[in-house]
CSV table of C-alpha atoms in Angstrom, one decimal:
chain,number,residue,atom,x,y,z
A,1,MET,CA,1.6,11.9,-5.4
A,2,LYS,CA,1.7,15.4,-6.9
A,3,VAL,CA,4.1,16.7,-9.5
A,4,ILE,CA,5.2,20.2,-8.5
A,5,HIS,CA,7.5,21.0,-11.4
A,6,LYS,CA,8.4,19.3,-14.6
A,7,GLU,CA,11.1,20.0,-17.3
A,8,LEU,CA,11.2,16.7,-19.2
A,9,ASP,CA,13.6,18.2,-21.8
A,10,LYS,CA,16.1,18.4,-19.0
A,11,GLY,CA,14.9,15.2,-17.3
A,12,ILE,CA,13.7,17.0,-14.2
A,13,ILE,CA,10.6,16.2,-12.2
A,14,LYS,CA,10.0,17.6,-8.7
A,15,LEU,CA,7.2,15.8,-6.8
A,16,ARG,CA,5.6,15.5,-3.4
A,17,VAL,CA,5.0,12.1,-1.7
A,18,ASP,CA,1.5,12.0,-0.3
A,19,ASN,CA,1.0,8.4,0.9
A,20,ALA,CA,2.5,4.9,1.3
A,21,ASP,CA,1.5,3.9,-2.2
A,22,ASP,CA,3.6,6.7,-3.6
A,23,ILE,CA,6.7,5.4,-1.7
A,24,TRP,CA,6.1,2.0,-3.3
A,25,HIS,CA,5.8,3.5,-6.8
A,26,LEU,CA,9.0,5.4,-6.3
A,27,SER,CA,10.9,2.3,-5.3
A,28,HIS,CA,10.2,1.1,-8.9
A,29,ILE,CA,10.9,4.5,-10.5
A,30,ILE,CA,14.2,5.6,-8.9
A,31,GLU,CA,17.2,3.6,-10.1
A,32,SER,CA,21.0,3.6,-9.9
A,33,GLY,CA,22.5,6.6,-11.7
A,34,ASP,CA,19.6,9.0,-11.1
A,35,LEU,CA,20.2,12.4,-9.4
A,36,LEU,CA,18.1,12.9,-6.3
A,37,TYR,CA,17.8,16.4,-4.8
A,38,GLY,CA,15.8,17.6,-1.8
A,39,LYS,CA,15.7,18.5,1.9
A,40,THR,CA,17.3,15.9,4.1
A,41,TYR,CA,19.0,15.5,7.4
A,42,ARG,CA,22.6,15.0,8.0
A,43,LYS,CA,24.6,14.6,11.3
A,44,GLU,CA,26.7,17.5,12.2
A,45,MET,CA,29.0,18.1,15.2
A,46,LYS,CA,28.2,21.1,17.4
A,47,LYS,CA,30.9,23.7,17.6
A,48,SER,CA,30.9,23.4,21.4
A,49,ASP,CA,31.3,19.7,21.2
A,50,LYS,CA,34.5,19.5,19.1
A,51,ILE,CA,36.4,17.8,21.8
A,52,ARG,CA,33.7,15.2,22.3
A,53,SER,CA,33.1,14.3,18.7
A,54,GLU,CA,30.6,11.6,19.5
A,55,LYS,CA,28.0,14.3,20.2
A,56,LEU,CA,26.2,14.8,16.8
A,57,GLU,CA,22.9,16.3,16.0
A,58,ARG,CA,20.8,15.9,12.8
A,59,VAL,CA,20.4,19.2,10.9
A,60,PRO,CA,18.3,20.0,7.8
A,61,VAL,CA,20.3,20.4,4.6
A,62,ASN,CA,19.6,20.5,0.9
A,63,LEU,CA,21.7,17.9,-1.0
A,64,GLU,CA,21.8,16.2,-4.4
A,65,ILE,CA,23.1,12.6,-4.6
A,66,LYS,CA,23.8,10.3,-7.5
A,67,VAL,CA,21.8,7.2,-6.6
A,68,GLU,CA,23.6,3.9,-6.0
A,69,LYS,CA,21.3,1.9,-3.7
A,70,ILE,CA,17.5,1.7,-3.2
A,71,GLU,CA,15.9,0.0,-0.2
A,72,PHE,CA,12.1,-0.2,0.3
A,73,SER,CA,10.8,-1.2,3.7
A,74,LYS,CA,7.1,-2.1,3.8
A,75,ASP,CA,7.2,-2.6,7.6
A,76,VAL,CA,7.9,1.1,8.3
A,77,MET,CA,6.8,2.4,4.8
A,78,ARG,CA,10.0,4.1,4.1
A,79,LEU,CA,12.3,4.3,1.0
A,80,ARG,CA,16.0,4.6,1.7
A,81,VAL,CA,18.1,5.9,-1.2
A,82,THR,CA,21.8,6.0,-0.9
A,83,GLY,CA,24.4,7.7,-3.1
A,84,VAL,CA,27.4,10.0,-3.4
A,85,ILE,CA,26.7,13.7,-2.7
A,86,THR,CA,27.1,15.7,-6.0
A,87,GLN,CA,25.8,19.0,-4.8
A,88,GLY,CA,25.9,20.5,-1.3
A,89,GLU,CA,28.2,20.1,1.8
A,90,GLU,CA,30.7,17.3,2.0
A,91,ALA,CA,30.4,16.6,-1.8
A,92,GLY,CA,32.0,13.2,-2.6
A,93,SER,CA,30.9,11.5,0.6
A,94,TYR,CA,27.9,9.2,0.9
A,95,HIS,CA,24.4,10.1,2.1
A,96,THR,CA,21.1,8.4,2.5
A,97,PHE,CA,17.7,10.0,1.8
A,98,ASN,CA,14.8,8.6,3.9
A,99,ILE,CA,11.8,9.2,1.7
A,100,GLU,CA,8.5,9.2,3.6
A,101,GLU,CA,5.1,10.7,3.4
A,102,ASN,CA,5.2,14.5,2.7
A,103,SER,CA,8.7,14.3,1.4
A,104,ILE,CA,9.5,16.7,-1.5
A,105,ILE,CA,12.2,15.5,-3.9
A,106,THR,CA,13.5,16.3,-7.4
A,107,ILE,CA,14.5,13.4,-9.7
A,108,THR,CA,16.8,14.1,-12.7
A,109,LYS,CA,17.2,11.2,-15.1
A,110,ILE,CA,16.6,10.0,-18.6
A,111,TRP,CA,12.9,9.1,-18.1
A,112,LYS,CA,11.6,5.9,-19.7
A,113,ASN,CA,8.1,5.7,-21.0
A,114,HIS,CA,7.0,3.0,-18.5
A,115,GLN,CA,8.4,5.2,-15.6
A,116,LEU,CA,6.4,8.2,-16.8
A,117,GLU,CA,3.3,6.0,-17.1
A,118,ARG,CA,3.8,4.7,-13.6
A,119,LEU,CA,4.2,8.3,-12.3
A,120,GLU,CA,0.8,9.2,-13.9
A,121,ARG,CA,-0.7,6.1,-12.3
A,122,ALA,CA,0.6,7.1,-8.9
A,123,ILE,CA,-1.0,10.5,-9.4
A,124,LYS,CA,-4.2,9.0,-10.3
A,125,ASP,CA,-4.0,6.5,-7.4
A,126,THR,CA,-3.7,9.3,-5.0
A,127,LEU,CA,-7.2,10.4,-5.8
A,128,THR,CA,-8.5,6.8,-5.6
A,129,PRO,CA,-9.9,5.9,-2.2
A,130,LYS,CA,-8.7,2.6,-0.7
A,131,VAL,CA,-11.0,-0.4,0.0
A,132,LEU,CA,-11.4,-2.0,3.4
A,133,ILE,CA,-12.4,-5.7,3.6
A,134,VAL,CA,-13.6,-7.0,7.0
A,135,CYS,CA,-13.9,-10.7,7.1
A,136,ILE,CA,-16.1,-11.6,10.1
A,137,GLU,CA,-17.1,-14.9,11.8
A,138,GLU,CA,-18.1,-15.7,15.4
A,139,GLY,CA,-15.7,-13.8,17.7
A,140,ASP,CA,-13.1,-12.9,15.0
A,141,ALA,CA,-12.9,-10.0,12.5
A,142,ASP,CA,-9.9,-9.6,10.3
A,143,PHE,CA,-9.2,-6.2,8.6
A,144,GLY,CA,-7.5,-5.9,5.2
A,145,ILE,CA,-6.7,-2.5,3.6
A,146,ILE,CA,-6.3,-3.0,-0.1
A,147,THR,CA,-3.5,-0.8,-1.4
A,148,GLN,CA,-1.6,-0.5,-4.7
A,149,TYR,CA,1.3,-2.5,-3.3
A,150,GLY,CA,-0.7,-5.3,-1.8
A,151,VAL,CA,-2.9,-6.0,1.3
A,152,ASP,CA,-2.2,-4.5,4.7
A,153,PHE,CA,-3.6,-6.2,7.7
A,154,PRO,CA,-3.6,-3.4,10.3
A,155,VAL,CA,-5.7,-5.0,13.0
A,156,SER,CA,-7.9,-7.9,14.0
A,157,VAL,CA,-10.7,-8.0,16.6
A,158,SER,CA,-11.2,-11.1,18.7
A,159,LYS,CA,-13.6,-11.9,21.6
A,160,SER,CA,-14.7,-15.1,23.3
A,161,ILE,CA,-18.5,-15.5,22.7
A,162,ALA,CA,-20.5,-17.5,25.3
A,163,GLY,CA,-22.2,-20.7,24.1
A,164,LYS,CA,-25.7,-20.9,22.6
A,165,HIS,CA,-27.2,-22.1,25.9
A,166,GLU,CA,-26.0,-19.0,27.7
A,167,ILE,CA,-28.4,-16.6,25.9
A,168,SER,CA,-27.9,-13.5,28.1
A,169,SER,CA,-24.1,-13.7,28.2
A,170,ARG,CA,-24.0,-14.6,24.5
A,171,ASP,CA,-26.0,-11.6,23.4
A,172,LYS,CA,-23.9,-9.3,25.6
A,173,ASP,CA,-20.6,-10.7,24.2
A,174,LYS,CA,-21.9,-10.4,20.6
A,175,ARG,CA,-22.9,-6.8,21.1
A,176,GLU,CA,-19.5,-5.9,22.5
A,177,PHE,CA,-17.8,-7.7,19.7
A,178,PHE,CA,-19.9,-6.0,17.0
A,179,GLY,CA,-19.4,-2.6,18.7
A,180,GLU,CA,-15.6,-2.9,18.8
A,181,THR,CA,-15.6,-4.1,15.1
A,182,ALA,CA,-17.9,-1.3,14.0
A,183,ASN,CA,-15.7,1.3,15.9
A,184,LYS,CA,-12.6,0.0,14.1
A,185,ILE,CA,-14.4,0.4,10.7
A,186,ILE,CA,-15.3,4.0,11.6
A,187,GLU,CA,-11.7,4.6,12.7
A,188,PHE,CA,-10.3,3.3,9.3
A,189,LYS,CA,-13.0,5.0,7.3
A,190,GLN,CA,-12.0,8.4,8.7
A,191,LYS,CA,-8.2,7.7,8.6
A,192,TYR,CA,-8.2,6.6,4.9
A,193,ASN,CA,-11.3,8.5,3.6
A,194,LEU,CA,-12.8,5.1,2.7
A,195,LYS,CA,-15.7,5.1,0.2
A,196,ASN,CA,-15.9,1.3,-0.1
A,197,ILE,CA,-16.1,-1.2,2.7
A,198,ILE,CA,-16.7,-4.9,2.1
A,199,VAL,CA,-18.0,-7.0,5.0
A,200,ALA,CA,-17.5,-10.7,4.1
A,201,GLY,CA,-17.8,-14.0,5.9
A,202,PRO,CA,-19.2,-17.5,5.9
A,203,GLY,CA,-22.8,-18.1,6.9
A,204,PHE,CA,-25.2,-15.6,8.5
A,205,TYR,CA,-22.9,-14.0,11.1
A,206,LYS,CA,-22.0,-11.0,8.9
A,207,ASP,CA,-25.8,-10.4,8.5
A,208,GLU,CA,-26.2,-10.3,12.3
A,209,PHE,CA,-23.3,-7.8,12.3
A,210,MET,CA,-24.9,-5.6,9.7
A,211,ASN,CA,-28.2,-5.6,11.6
A,212,TYR,CA,-26.3,-4.3,14.6
A,213,VAL,CA,-24.6,-1.6,12.4
A,214,LYS,CA,-28.0,-0.5,11.0
A,215,GLU,CA,-29.3,-0.1,14.5
A,216,PHE,CA,-26.4,1.6,16.2
A,217,GLN,CA,-24.0,2.8,13.5
A,218,SER,CA,-26.3,3.6,10.6
A,219,ASP,CA,-24.1,6.4,9.2
A,220,ILE,CA,-21.6,3.9,7.7
A,221,THR,CA,-24.1,1.5,6.1
A,222,ALA,CA,-24.1,3.4,2.8
A,223,ASN,CA,-20.4,2.6,2.3
A,224,ILE,CA,-20.8,-1.2,3.1
A,225,ILE,CA,-21.5,-4.1,0.8
A,226,THR,CA,-21.7,-7.7,2.0
A,227,GLU,CA,-20.3,-10.8,0.4
A,228,ASN,CA,-20.4,-14.5,1.1
A,229,VAL,CA,-17.0,-16.3,1.3
A,230,SER,CA,-16.3,-19.9,2.2
A,231,THR,CA,-13.9,-19.2,5.1
A,232,GLY,CA,-13.0,-16.5,7.6
A,233,GLY,CA,-9.7,-14.7,8.5
A,234,ARG,CA,-7.2,-13.5,5.9
A,235,ALA,CA,-8.0,-16.4,3.6
A,236,GLY,CA,-11.5,-14.9,3.3
A,237,ILE,CA,-10.1,-11.5,2.5
A,238,TYR,CA,-8.0,-13.0,-0.3
A,239,GLU,CA,-11.0,-14.9,-1.5
A,240,CYS,CA,-12.9,-11.6,-1.9
A,241,ILE,CA,-10.0,-10.3,-4.0
A,242,LYS,CA,-9.8,-13.4,-6.2
A,243,ARG,CA,-13.6,-13.3,-6.8
A,244,GLY,CA,-13.5,-9.7,-8.1
A,245,MET,CA,-15.3,-8.2,-5.2
A,246,VAL,CA,-12.8,-5.4,-5.0
A,247,GLU,CA,-13.5,-4.6,-8.6
A,248,LYS,CA,-17.2,-4.5,-7.8
A,249,ALA,CA,-16.5,-2.0,-5.1
A,250,GLN,CA,-13.9,0.0,-7.0
A,251,LYS,CA,-13.3,-1.1,-10.6
A,252,ASP,CA,-9.9,0.4,-11.3
A,253,LEU,CA,-8.0,-0.8,-8.2
A,254,ARG,CA,-4.7,-2.2,-9.4
A,255,ILE,CA,-4.3,-5.2,-7.0
A,256,SER,CA,-7.7,-6.7,-8.0
A,257,LEU,CA,-6.8,-6.5,-11.7
A,258,GLU,CA,-3.4,-8.0,-11.2
A,259,THR,CA,-4.7,-10.9,-9.0
A,260,ASN,CA,-7.3,-11.7,-11.6
A,261,VAL,CA,-4.6,-11.8,-14.3
A,262,VAL,CA,-2.6,-14.3,-12.2
A,263,GLU,CA,-5.6,-16.4,-11.6
A,264,ILE,CA,-6.3,-16.5,-15.4
A,265,LEU,CA,-2.7,-17.6,-16.0
A,266,PHE,CA,-3.0,-20.4,-13.4
A,267,GLN,CA,-6.2,-21.7,-15.0
A,268,ALA,CA,-4.5,-21.6,-18.5
A,269,ILE,CA,-1.5,-23.6,-17.1
A,270,ILE,CA,-3.9,-26.2,-15.7
A,271,LYS,CA,-5.5,-26.5,-19.2
A,272,ASN,CA,-2.2,-26.6,-21.0
A,273,GLU,CA,-3.1,-23.3,-22.6
A,274,GLY,CA,-0.5,-21.3,-20.6
A,275,VAL,CA,3.2,-21.5,-19.9
A,276,TYR,CA,5.8,-19.9,-17.6
A,277,GLY,CA,9.6,-19.5,-17.6
A,278,ILE,CA,11.8,-17.8,-20.1
A,279,LYS,CA,12.5,-20.8,-22.4
A,280,ALA,CA,8.8,-21.8,-22.7
A,281,ILE,CA,7.7,-18.2,-23.4
A,282,GLU,CA,10.5,-17.9,-26.1
A,283,LYS,CA,9.2,-21.1,-27.7
A,284,ALA,CA,5.6,-19.8,-27.7
A,285,LEU,CA,6.7,-16.5,-29.2
A,286,GLU,CA,8.5,-18.4,-32.0
A,287,PHE,CA,5.3,-20.2,-32.9
A,288,GLY,CA,3.2,-16.9,-32.6
A,289,ALA,CA,1.1,-18.5,-29.9
A,290,VAL,CA,1.2,-15.7,-27.3
A,291,ASP,CA,-1.9,-13.7,-26.4
A,292,LYS,CA,-0.6,-12.0,-23.2
A,293,ILE,CA,2.7,-12.0,-21.3
A,294,VAL,CA,2.6,-11.4,-17.6
A,295,ILE,CA,5.8,-10.0,-16.0
């Protein structure tokens, strides 16, 4: 995210959305009552089609709305913000902004400190490369992109590997599987400008994969660290996160920090040193027995 213009005394911040993480941050920053201004698209009837009013085309317009509803869709990485038009054509009617990557918007509101802090974090996060975890076992490789809003699972690679007694076919199958997995790593490395890649898995299979990479794709080995996990698949990816491997690869990534905080809370609850729920927390506060509160 990039701030293009700021007049905090007037409550105005104009910014550009650079990536999916920015959209997620904005879903927690924009709230009902805010004024949102920017370029958007609105259906307009062509003059030649006035008789057949069903023929509408979307034309670019600059509008300001007073926000009433915010909808964040992780599936398509889009933020829909709906409100009444306060500035521009058809004032008084409703319009929805679809905020996506490369959108430029101006938000006018009474900014709270935590919202400004989140904005600063979003700007910092834009400069922070993502982390890729590949959890690999025989014939299966699951890919997890660690983002600020959670874990994306963009792809998995699967191939049937011949049995141990079919040495020639088995070696061929493994080379093809390793090659496809390595090519996917290269694809995501270029797409997301990845600086840190974790290859994890149970047993020695990940080591065989790394030997293949060193021989045939040596240009990516400098970005890869390996880690043992007890299981494969998505469970192995989450195990990496819980064990702090993401922090090892990139210390200030938010999801790893938050996952660790939740794990500490779970352990405290098991030991009767932690509580959850409003009433239990209020009681702990009354006794001055609170070290940290997790919201």
